[in-house]
Amino acid sequence: MSALIGQDLIAAKELLEKGELVAIPTETVYGLAANALNPEAVLKIFEVKNRPHFDPLIVHVSSISDLEKWADHVPEIARTLANKFWPGPLTLLLRKNERIPDLVTSGLETVGLRMPNHILTLDLLKSLEFPLAAPSANPFGYISPTSAVHVQDQLGDQLGYILDGGISDVGVESTIVDCSGDELRVLRLGGVSLEEIEEIVGTSLKVQISSSKPNAPGMFLSHYAPRKPLVLGDIDKLILQYLPQKIGILSFQKSYPKYNNQILSATGNLREAARNLFGALRKLDAENSDIIVGELLPEEGLGRAVNDRLRRAAHRE
Ligand code: TXA
Ligand code: MG
């Protein structure tokens, strides 16, 4: 059985009101959404994704004024960042109030709030009387979905409905900024670049991405991973090293016409590369090669978020 795919907001709303799951499009990646105020509905997210219960979910809202609704204290800087980047690929961690169930935040004192920038999902959120808890709509640990078909391929038989909003424009997950403590910390690099946030904040920020005891519990060393081994480095050298195995190549700009090759951005545009990343990894994973070789991008702008995903995708326990 597969899920219905379409743009029927009423159908999506009715399922969510009944405590069912609906996949929703966002500008970053597709989310697997449930009524954030209904623990039974939220539990289904963990089950369908096979996600550990200690890994908290982001709560999606439809307006900046919702900050006060779910956080018990909203520092001025959080409001400033929301004003600047919402709707958009930025998640703000704030001290939660008691209306957010503990299951959503895995018992933490903070809640991640985000207003996504996608017209269908914003319309859906505005029609609902509750916010939506939603992780990326992929089985835990696998590559995140950036199209309705990606969701259908992996979770279609466990879902009632997939709201189809086309291909995700940003293509990597939101940047997570912890605003709950004395100083701001970036816990995940994502669709808003570090440089853009630092420009607003006016100072350089602490990037605290730990993998052994993650501050954002989902930042495991191995994540976003294809089933085939992915090796990073100098592509030309890696080809020599791995021949005669069948090689798939994930390159930034350069073309390798003799191989299964996905190019992230022929013009070297980091935004375009981010948009293409997960789709390219999925295609290479589906092709008949034994191994995928790839290279890192320049460590700036969205290149940082892409490199973070590539390193985790390449990591083997
Ligand atoms: O762009 C996105 O953020 C996408 C779309 C669907 O909005 N969502 C997403 O969710 O990437 P997910 O669950 O795949 O990743 C959320 C990350 C996890 O690493 C989780 O541990 C962290 O956010 N997180 C959520 N709430 C947190 C909290 N209260 N404290 C620390 N980390 C938190
Ligand atoms: Mg995820």
Coordinates of N, CA, C and O and ligand atoms in Angstrom, one line a residue, residues 26 28-31 49 51 55-58 60 91 93 108 110-112 114 134-136 173-174 176 187-188 215-219, ligand 1:
T26 N 8.6 21.3 3.2 CA 9.1 22.5 3.7 C 10.2 22.9 2.8 O 10.6 22.1 1.9
T28 N 13.2 23.2 3.5 CA 14.5 22.5 3.9 C 14.4 21.1 3.4 O 15.0 20.7 2.4
V29 N 13.6 20.3 4.1 CA 13.3 18.9 3.7 C 11.9 18.6 4.1 O 11.2 19.4 4.7
Y30 N 11.4 17.5 3.6 CA 10.0 17.1 4.0 C 9.9 16.7 5.4 O 10.9 16.0 5.9
G31 N 8.9 17.0 6.1 CA 8.7 16.6 7.5 C 7.6 15.5 7.6 O 6.7 15.4 6.8
K49 N 9.4 6.3 12.1 CA 10.8 6.6 11.8 C 11.8 5.7 12.4 O 13.0 5.7 12.0
R51 N 12.8 6.0 15.4 CA 13.7 7.0 16.0 C 13.8 6.9 17.5 O 12.8 6.6 18.2
D55 N 15.6 11.6 21.2 CA 15.9 12.6 20.1 C 14.7 13.4 19.9 O 13.7 13.0 19.3
P56 N 14.7 14.7 20.4 CA 13.6 15.5 20.4 C 13.1 16.0 19.0 O 13.9 16.1 18.1
L57 N 11.9 16.5 18.9 CA 11.3 16.9 17.6 C 11.2 18.5 17.6 O 11.0 19.1 18.6
I58 N 11.3 19.0 16.4 CA 11.1 20.4 16.2 C 9.6 20.7 16.1 O 8.8 19.9 15.4
H60 N 6.7 23.1 14.6 CA 6.5 24.0 13.5 C 5.3 24.9 13.7 O 4.2 24.4 14.0
T91 N 15.8 27.2 13.3 CA 15.1 26.7 14.4 C 15.7 27.3 15.7 O 16.9 27.4 15.8
L93 N 15.9 27.4 19.7 CA 15.7 26.6 21.0 C 15.4 27.6 22.1 O 16.2 28.5 22.4
L108 N 13.5 17.3 27.6 CA 14.4 18.5 27.8 C 13.5 19.7 28.2 O 12.3 19.7 28.0
T110 N 13.9 22.6 26.9 CA 13.8 23.5 25.8 C 13.0 22.9 24.7 O 12.8 21.7 24.6
V111 N 12.5 23.8 23.8 CA 11.7 23.3 22.6 C 12.3 24.0 21.4 O 12.7 25.2 21.5
G112 N 12.4 23.3 20.3 CA 12.9 23.9 19.1 C 11.6 24.4 18.3 O 10.7 23.6 18.0
R114 N 10.1 26.5 14.8 CA 10.5 26.9 13.5 C 9.2 27.3 12.7 O 8.3 26.5 12.7
A134 N 7.5 17.8 13.8 CA 7.9 17.1 12.6 C 9.4 17.0 12.5 O 10.1 18.0 12.4
P135 N 9.9 15.8 12.5 CA 11.3 15.5 12.1 C 11.3 15.4 10.6 O 10.3 15.4 9.9
S136 N 12.5 15.2 10.0 CA 12.6 14.9 8.6 C 11.9 13.5 8.3 O 12.0 12.6 9.2
E173 N 18.6 20.8 6.1 CA 17.8 21.1 7.3 C 18.1 22.5 7.8 O 19.1 23.1 7.5
S174 N 17.2 22.9 8.7 CA 17.3 24.2 9.3 C 18.6 24.3 10.2 O 19.1 23.3 10.8
I176 N 20.1 25.3 13.7 CA 19.6 25.3 15.0 C 20.4 26.2 15.9 O 21.6 26.0 16.1
L187 N 23.8 24.8 17.2 CA 23.9 23.3 17.5 C 23.8 22.5 16.2 O 24.1 21.3 16.2
R188 N 23.4 23.1 15.1 CA 23.4 22.4 13.8 C 23.5 23.5 12.7 O 22.9 24.5 12.7
N215 N 24.6 18.0 21.8 CA 23.7 19.0 22.4 C 22.4 19.0 21.7 O 21.3 19.2 22.3
A216 N 22.4 18.8 20.4 CA 21.2 18.5 19.7 C 21.3 17.0 19.5 O 22.1 16.5 18.8
P217 N 20.4 16.2 20.3 CA 20.7 14.8 20.4 C 20.7 14.1 19.0 O 21.2 13.0 18.9
G218 N 20.1 14.7 18.0 CA 20.1 14.0 16.7 C 21.4 14.1 15.9 O 21.5 13.6 14.8
M219 N 22.4 14.8 16.5 CA 23.6 15.0 15.7 C 24.6 13.8 15.8 O 25.7 13.9 16.3
Ligands
TXA1 O1 14.7 21.8 8.6 C1 14.4 21.1 9.6 O2 14.7 21.4 10.7 C2 13.5 19.8 9.3 C3 12.1 20.3 8.8 C4 11.2 19.1 8.6 O3 11.6 21.3 9.6 N1 13.4 19.1 10.5 C5 14.4 18.3 11.0 O4 14.1 17.6 12.1 O5 15.5 18.3 10.5 P1 14.9 16.4 12.6 O6 14.1 15.8 13.7 O7 15.4 15.5 11.5 O8 16.2 17.1 13.3 C6 15.9 17.9 14.4 C7 17.2 18.1 15.2 C8 17.6 16.8 15.9 O9 19.1 16.7 15.8 C9 17.2 17.1 17.3 O10 18.0 16.4 18.2 C10 17.3 18.6 17.4 O11 16.9 19.0 16.2 N2 16.5 19.1 18.5 C11 15.1 19.3 18.5 N3 14.7 19.8 19.6 C12 15.8 20.0 20.4 C13 16.0 20.5 21.7 N4 14.9 20.9 22.5 N5 17.2 20.5 22.2 C14 18.3 20.2 21.4 N6 18.1 19.7 20.2 C15 16.9 19.6 19.7

